[in-house]
PDB file of C-alpha atoms in Angstrom:
ATOM      1  CA  MET A   1      -6.337  81.581 -20.160  1.00 92.00           C
ATOM      2  CA  TYR A   2      -3.987  80.804 -22.965  1.00 95.00           C
ATOM      3  CA  HIS A   3      -0.409  81.944 -23.502  1.00 96.00           C
ATOM      4  CA  VAL A   4       1.805  82.019 -26.558  1.00 97.00           C
ATOM      5  CA  GLY A   5       2.820  78.373 -26.178  1.00 97.00           C
ATOM      6  CA  SER A   6      -0.793  77.238 -26.107  1.00 97.00           C
ATOM      7  CA  ARG A   7      -1.578  79.385 -29.129  1.00 97.00           C
ATOM      8  CA  VAL A   8       1.286  77.992 -31.236  1.00 98.00           C
ATOM      9  CA  LEU A   9       0.010  74.504 -30.759  1.00 97.00           C
ATOM     10  CA  GLN A  10      -3.668  75.480 -31.106  1.00 96.00           C
ATOM     11  CA  ASP A  11      -2.851  77.045 -34.454  1.00 96.00           C
ATOM     12  CA  ARG A  12      -0.710  74.080 -35.541  1.00 97.00           C
ATOM     13  CA  PHE A  13      -3.615  71.684 -34.828  1.00 96.00           C
ATOM     14  CA  ASP A  14      -6.501  74.018 -35.756  1.00 96.00           C
ATOM     15  CA  SER A  15      -7.907  74.029 -32.226  1.00 96.00           C
ATOM     16  CA  ARG A  16      -7.916  77.702 -31.418  1.00 96.00           C
ATOM     17  CA  ARG A  17     -11.658  78.066 -32.140  1.00 96.00           C
ATOM     18  CA  ILE A  18     -12.629  75.203 -29.838  1.00 95.00           C
ATOM     19  CA  ALA A  19     -10.202  76.325 -27.111  1.00 95.00           C
ATOM     20  CA  ASP A  20     -11.754  79.732 -27.226  1.00 95.00           C
ATOM     21  CA  ARG A  21     -15.232  78.273 -27.136  1.00 95.00           C
ATOM     22  CA  LEU A  22     -14.380  76.070 -24.195  1.00 94.00           C
ATOM     23  CA  GLU A  23     -13.014  79.080 -22.334  1.00 95.00           C
ATOM     24  CA  GLU A  24     -16.147  81.090 -23.198  1.00 96.00           C
ATOM     25  CA  VAL A  25     -18.581  78.368 -22.153  1.00 96.00           C
ATOM     26  CA  THR A  26     -16.943  76.554 -19.189  1.00 96.00           C
ATOM     27  CA  ALA A  27     -14.389  78.809 -17.560  1.00 97.00           C
ATOM     28  CA  HIS A  28     -15.413  80.761 -14.606  1.00 98.00           C
ATOM     29  CA  ASP A  29     -13.887  82.328 -11.371  1.00 98.00           C
ATOM     30  CA  VAL A  30     -16.683  81.772  -8.796  1.00 98.00           C
ATOM     31  CA  LEU A  31     -17.543  78.342  -7.275  1.00 98.00           C
ATOM     32  CA  ASN A  32     -20.990  77.358  -8.278  1.00 98.00           C
ATOM     33  CA  GLU A  33     -23.257  74.731  -6.738  1.00 98.00           C
ATOM     34  CA  HIS A  34     -22.012  71.960  -9.139  1.00 97.00           C
ATOM     35  CA  ASP A  35     -18.396  72.860  -8.362  1.00 98.00           C
ATOM     36  CA  THR A  36     -19.164  72.844  -4.559  1.00 98.00           C
ATOM     37  CA  ALA A  37     -20.859  69.426  -4.652  1.00 98.00           C
ATOM     38  CA  PHE A  38     -18.074  67.906  -6.732  1.00 98.00           C
ATOM     39  CA  ILE A  39     -15.282  69.314  -4.497  1.00 98.00           C
ATOM     40  CA  GLU A  40     -16.997  68.364  -1.192  1.00 98.00           C
ATOM     41  CA  ALA A  41     -17.715  64.851  -2.296  1.00 98.00           C
ATOM     42  CA  ALA A  42     -14.044  64.280  -3.183  1.00 98.00           C
ATOM     43  CA  ASP A  43     -11.795  62.147  -1.026  1.00 97.00           C
ATOM     44  CA  LEU A  44      -8.641  63.082  -3.033  1.00 97.00           C
ATOM     45  CA  PHE A  45      -7.232  65.724  -5.318  1.00 98.00           C
ATOM     46  CA  PHE A  46      -3.864  66.579  -6.788  1.00 98.00           C
ATOM     47  CA  LEU A  47      -2.099  69.787  -5.871  1.00 98.00           C
ATOM     48  CA  ALA A  48       0.371  71.475  -8.225  1.00 98.00           C
ATOM     49  CA  THR A  49       2.763  74.054  -6.796  1.00 98.00           C
ATOM     50  CA  ALA A  50       6.034  75.645  -7.755  1.00 98.00           C
ATOM     51  CA  ASP A  51       8.909  77.023  -5.878  1.00 97.00           C
ATOM     52  CA  ALA A  52      10.454  80.548  -6.163  1.00 97.00           C
ATOM     53  CA  ASP A  53      12.497  79.412  -9.128  1.00 97.00           C
ATOM     54  CA  GLY A  54       9.549  77.930 -10.973  1.00 97.00           C
ATOM     55  CA  TRP A  55      10.339  74.244 -10.387  1.00 97.00           C
ATOM     56  CA  PRO A  56       7.026  72.507 -10.338  1.00 98.00           C
ATOM     57  CA  ASP A  57       5.864  69.853  -7.862  1.00 98.00           C
ATOM     58  CA  VAL A  58       2.627  67.924  -7.553  1.00 98.00           C
ATOM     59  CA  SER A  59       1.254  65.957  -4.621  1.00 97.00           C
ATOM     60  CA  HIS A  60      -1.702  63.787  -3.845  1.00 97.00           C
ATOM     61  CA  LYS A  61      -3.945  65.124  -0.993  1.00 97.00           C
ATOM     62  CA  GLY A  62      -6.429  62.730   0.561  1.00 97.00           C
ATOM     63  CA  GLY A  63      -8.893  62.452   3.337  1.00 97.00           C
ATOM     64  CA  LEU A  64     -12.524  61.482   3.943  1.00 97.00           C
ATOM     65  CA  PRO A  65     -15.132  63.045   1.708  1.00 97.00           C
ATOM     66  CA  GLY A  66     -15.668  66.626   2.874  1.00 97.00           C
ATOM     67  CA  PHE A  67     -12.017  67.271   3.811  1.00 98.00           C
ATOM     68  CA  VAL A  68     -12.020  69.954   1.125  1.00 98.00           C
ATOM     69  CA  ARG A  69     -14.670  72.561   1.858  1.00 98.00           C
ATOM     70  CA  VAL A  70     -16.024  75.511  -0.057  1.00 98.00           C
ATOM     71  CA  LEU A  71     -16.196  78.355   2.541  1.00 98.00           C
ATOM     72  CA  ASP A  72     -17.895  80.784   0.131  1.00 98.00           C
ATOM     73  CA  PRO A  73     -18.129  81.216  -3.695  1.00 98.00           C
ATOM     74  CA  THR A  74     -14.598  82.628  -3.824  1.00 98.00           C
ATOM     75  CA  THR A  75     -12.758  80.437  -1.323  1.00 98.00           C
ATOM     76  CA  LEU A  76     -12.079  76.783  -0.775  1.00 98.00           C
ATOM     77  CA  ALA A  77     -10.000  75.251   1.968  1.00 98.00           C
ATOM     78  CA  PHE A  78      -8.259  72.000   2.832  1.00 98.00           C
ATOM     79  CA  PRO A  79      -6.279  70.786   5.797  1.00 98.00           C
ATOM     80  CA  SER A  80      -2.626  69.978   6.015  1.00 97.00           C
ATOM     81  CA  TYR A  81      -2.413  66.752   7.901  1.00 95.00           C
ATOM     82  CA  ASP A  82       0.677  65.124   9.532  1.00 89.00           C
ATOM     83  CA  GLY A  83       3.101  64.099   6.770  1.00 87.00           C
ATOM     84  CA  ASN A  84       6.674  63.381   6.384  1.00 88.00           C
ATOM     85  CA  GLY A  85       7.767  66.877   7.529  1.00 89.00           C
ATOM     86  CA  GLN A  86       9.207  68.023   4.257  1.00 92.00           C
ATOM     87  CA  PHE A  87       6.454  70.627   3.628  1.00 95.00           C
ATOM     88  CA  ARG A  88       7.226  70.663  -0.066  1.00 96.00           C
ATOM     89  CA  SER A  89       3.832  71.890  -1.227  1.00 97.00           C
ATOM     90  CA  LEU A  90       3.053  74.241   1.635  1.00 98.00           C
ATOM     91  CA  GLY A  91       6.716  75.521   1.623  1.00 98.00           C
ATOM     92  CA  ASN A  92       6.264  76.320  -2.092  1.00 98.00           C
ATOM     93  CA  LEU A  93       3.045  78.229  -1.227  1.00 98.00           C
ATOM     94  CA  LEU A  94       5.016  80.468   1.086  1.00 98.00           C
ATOM     95  CA  VAL A  95       7.297  81.618  -1.737  1.00 98.00           C
ATOM     96  CA  ASN A  96       4.889  81.306  -4.703  1.00 98.00           C
ATOM     97  CA  PRO A  97       1.200  81.216  -3.855  1.00 98.00           C
ATOM     98  CA  ARG A  98      -0.094  80.101  -7.312  1.00 98.00           C
ATOM     99  CA  VAL A  99      -1.651  76.652  -7.330  1.00 98.00           C
ATOM    100  CA  GLY A 100      -3.420  74.195  -9.511  1.00 98.00           C
ATOM    101  CA  LEU A 101      -5.917  71.679  -8.101  1.00 98.00           C
ATOM    102  CA  LEU A 102      -7.197  68.722 -10.051  1.00 98.00           C
ATOM    103  CA  PHE A 103     -10.241  66.878  -8.696  1.00 98.00           C
ATOM    104  CA  ILE A 104     -11.126  63.521 -10.325  1.00 97.00           C
ATOM    105  CA  ASP A 105     -14.129  61.315  -9.918  1.00 96.00           C
ATOM    106  CA  PHE A 106     -13.050  57.773 -10.832  1.00 94.00           C
ATOM    107  CA  ASP A 107     -16.517  56.270 -10.293  1.00 93.00           C
ATOM    108  CA  GLN A 108     -18.387  58.385 -12.714  1.00 91.00           C
ATOM    109  CA  PRO A 109     -15.533  59.821 -14.805  1.00 94.00           C
ATOM    110  CA  ASN A 110     -15.383  63.512 -14.394  1.00 95.00           C
ATOM    111  CA  ARG A 111     -12.754  66.145 -13.402  1.00 96.00           C
ATOM    112  CA  LEU A 112     -12.522  69.724 -12.320  1.00 98.00           C
ATOM    113  CA  ARG A 113      -9.503  72.023 -12.530  1.00 98.00           C
ATOM    114  CA  ILE A 114      -8.980  74.990 -10.430  1.00 98.00           C
ATOM    115  CA  GLN A 115      -6.170  77.547 -10.710  1.00 98.00           C
ATOM    116  CA  GLY A 116      -5.809  80.119  -8.036  1.00 98.00           C
ATOM    117  CA  VAL A 117      -3.896  81.826  -5.239  1.00 98.00           C
ATOM    118  CA  ALA A 118      -3.316  79.998  -1.970  1.00 98.00           C
ATOM    119  CA  GLN A 119      -2.568  81.071   1.523  1.00 98.00           C
ATOM    120  CA  VAL A 120      -1.249  78.888   4.379  1.00 98.00           C
ATOM    121  CA  ARG A 121      -3.278  79.619   7.527  1.00 98.00           C
ATOM    122  CA  ASP A 122      -2.638  78.736  11.122  1.00 97.00           C
ATOM    123  CA  ASP A 123      -5.363  80.680  12.829  1.00 96.00           C
ATOM    124  CA  PRO A 124      -6.699  78.359  15.559  1.00 97.00           C
ATOM    125  CA  GLU A 125     -10.367  78.806  14.887  1.00 97.00           C
ATOM    126  CA  LEU A 126      -9.963  77.795  11.230  1.00 97.00           C
ATOM    127  CA  VAL A 127      -7.590  74.868  11.917  1.00 97.00           C
ATOM    128  CA  ALA A 128      -9.903  73.529  14.691  1.00 96.00           C
ATOM    129  CA  GLN A 129     -12.638  72.922  12.006  1.00 96.00           C
ATOM    130  CA  TRP A 130     -10.589  70.002  10.656  1.00 97.00           C
ATOM    131  CA  GLU A 131      -9.863  66.916  12.826  1.00 95.00           C
ATOM    132  CA  GLY A 132      -6.078  66.263  12.722  1.00 93.00           C
ATOM    133  CA  ALA A 133      -5.162  69.434  10.885  1.00 96.00           C
ATOM    134  CA  GLN A 134      -1.784  71.123  11.536  1.00 94.00           C
ATOM    135  CA  LEU A 135      -2.502  74.046   9.141  1.00 97.00           C
ATOM    136  CA  VAL A 136      -5.195  74.970   6.604  1.00 98.00           C
ATOM    137  CA  VAL A 137      -4.744  76.116   3.059  1.00 98.00           C
ATOM    138  CA  THR A 138      -7.326  78.616   1.596  1.00 98.00           C
ATOM    139  CA  VAL A 139      -7.483  79.020  -2.211  1.00 98.00           C
ATOM    140  CA  THR A 140      -9.075  81.905  -4.043  1.00 98.00           C
ATOM    141  CA  PRO A 141      -9.855  80.580  -7.495  1.00 98.00           C
ATOM    142  CA  GLU A 142      -9.050  82.572 -10.592  1.00 98.00           C
ATOM    143  CA  ARG A 143      -9.911  79.917 -13.142  1.00 98.00           C
ATOM    144  CA  ILE A 144     -12.323  77.034 -12.692  1.00 98.00           C
ATOM    145  CA  PHE A 145     -13.125  74.756 -15.491  1.00 97.00           C
ATOM    146  CA  PRO A 146     -14.231  71.179 -16.097  1.00 94.00           C
ATOM    147  CA  ASN A 147     -12.045  68.911 -18.264  1.00 88.00           C
ATOM    148  CA  CYS A 148     -12.898  66.186 -20.655  1.00 89.00           C
ATOM    149  CA  PRO A 149     -13.211  62.919 -18.719  1.00 92.00           C
ATOM    150  CA  ARG A 150     -12.775  60.475 -21.627  1.00 92.00           C
ATOM    151  CA  TYR A 151      -9.323  59.104 -20.537  1.00 94.00           C
ATOM    152  CA  ILE A 152     -10.291  58.645 -16.920  1.00 95.00           C
ATOM    153  CA  HIS A 153     -10.168  54.969 -16.092  1.00 94.00           C
ATOM    154  CA  ARG A 154     -13.081  53.791 -13.917  1.00 92.00           C
ATOM    155  CA  ARG A 155     -11.791  52.575 -10.590  1.00 91.00           C
ATOM    156  CA  ALA A 156     -13.583  51.256  -7.556  1.00 88.00           C
ATOM    157  CA  LEU A 157     -12.728  52.273  -3.987  1.00 90.00           C
ATOM    158  CA  VAL A 158     -11.457  49.203  -2.061  1.00 93.00           C
ATOM    159  CA  GLU A 159     -10.746  50.851   1.228  1.00 93.00           C
ATOM    160  CA  ARG A 160     -10.302  54.285   2.679  1.00 94.00           C
ATOM    161  CA  SER A 161      -6.954  55.034   4.288  1.00 94.00           C
ATOM    162  CA  PRO A 162      -6.866  54.102   7.981  1.00 95.00           C
ATOM    163  CA  TYR A 163      -4.669  57.218   8.417  1.00 94.00           C
ATOM    164  CA  ALA A 164      -7.357  59.692   7.360  1.00 94.00           C
ATOM    165  CA  PRO A 165      -8.284  61.873  10.318  1.00 93.00           C
ATOM    166  CA  ARG A 166     -11.833  61.695  11.643  1.00 93.00           C
ATOM    167  CA  PRO A 167     -13.556  62.459  14.828  1.00 92.00           C
ATOM    168  CA  ASP A 168     -13.216  60.079  17.771  1.00 92.00           C
ATOM    169  CA  TYR A 169     -10.598  58.007  15.938  1.00 93.00           C
ATOM    170  CA  GLU A 170      -6.874  57.394  16.656  1.00 91.00           C
ATOM    171  CA  PRO A 171      -5.100  56.547  13.383  1.00 92.00           C
ATOM    172  CA  PRO A 172      -2.254  54.027  13.496  1.00 93.00           C
ATOM    173  CA  VAL A 173       1.337  55.135  13.593  1.00 91.00           C
ATOM    174  CA  PRO A 174       2.776  55.012   9.958  1.00 90.00           C
ATOM    175  CA  GLU A 175       5.281  52.183   9.487  1.00 91.00           C
ATOM    176  CA  TRP A 176       8.060  54.560   8.254  1.00 88.00           C
ATOM    177  CA  LYS A 177       7.926  56.409  11.662  1.00 89.00           C
ATOM    178  CA  ARG A 178       8.802  53.134  13.295  1.00 89.00           C
ATOM    179  CA  MET A 179      11.917  52.638  11.193  1.00 88.00           C
ATOM    180  CA  GLU A 180      15.208  52.930  13.148  1.00 89.00           C
ATOM    181  CA  VAL A 181      16.696  55.190  10.490  1.00 89.00           C
ATOM    182  CA  PHE A 182      14.095  57.876  11.058  1.00 89.00           C
ATOM    183  CA  ARG A 183      13.102  57.493  14.680  1.00 86.00           C
ATOM    184  CA  ASP A 184      15.697  59.923  16.123  1.00 87.00           C
ATOM    185  CA  ALA A 185      14.886  62.616  13.587  1.00 89.00           C
ATOM    186  CA  LEU A 186      11.063  62.747  14.145  1.00 88.00           C
ATOM    187  CA  PRO A 187       9.661  66.034  15.509  1.00 87.00           C
ATOM    188  CA  ASP A 188       8.569  66.064  19.152  1.00 84.00           C
ATOM    189  CA  PRO A 189       4.765  65.587  19.353  1.00 76.00           C
ATOM    190  CA  PRO A 190       2.789  68.696  20.291  1.00 68.00           C
ATOM    191  CA  PRO A 191       1.623  68.941  23.874  1.00 62.00           C
ATOM    192  CA  GLY A 192      -1.195  66.545  24.543  1.00 57.00           C
ATOM    193  CA  ALA A 193      -0.536  64.391  21.456  1.00 59.00           C
ATOM    194  CA  ARG A 194       0.219  60.758  21.759  1.00 55.00           C
ATOM    195  CA  PRO A 195       3.876  59.952  20.983  1.00 52.00           C
ATOM    196  CA  ASP A 196       4.426  57.950  17.874  1.00 52.00           C
ATOM    197  CA  SER A 197       5.807  54.715  19.121  1.00 44.00           C
TER     198      SER A 197
END
């Protein structure tokens, strides 16, 4: 779990023993009941990816609680919803499948980190399980570990995004898609979808 850079700093600050104990006691590679409940209650997480040259990127992923699902103890999945078309995170996964996921509970400060290997999936039966999904990402965890919550600021949810997909709901068109500078570059809607106008 630790590399030479981590060890240099652990030795400098005399934290190697506690780092080893934390790995021994908390790190695991199979999603347990607590992990599953925490993940499936989340309405957001942060996804870290890197491109083929190692340049890192991180993005916020959000939806209604339950948009990230644990399919089995060694697989979690989340949808790729309509975005700005850059496909930075998912594009990175096509050339470098290693990911980091950070789940945070701001109401009762807690967090969970997952490092693993991701796969971008377009099989219709899987994608159809998420309202509004274009693709689905599955992740096989290699390291799962909680993280000290002491610096998490408590925050209250004011409102869920009106853009979050859900059954029997037509989200509004994002304001940026109405801007003249972008309108002629928008992708054509898939067959049967309403045009963004």
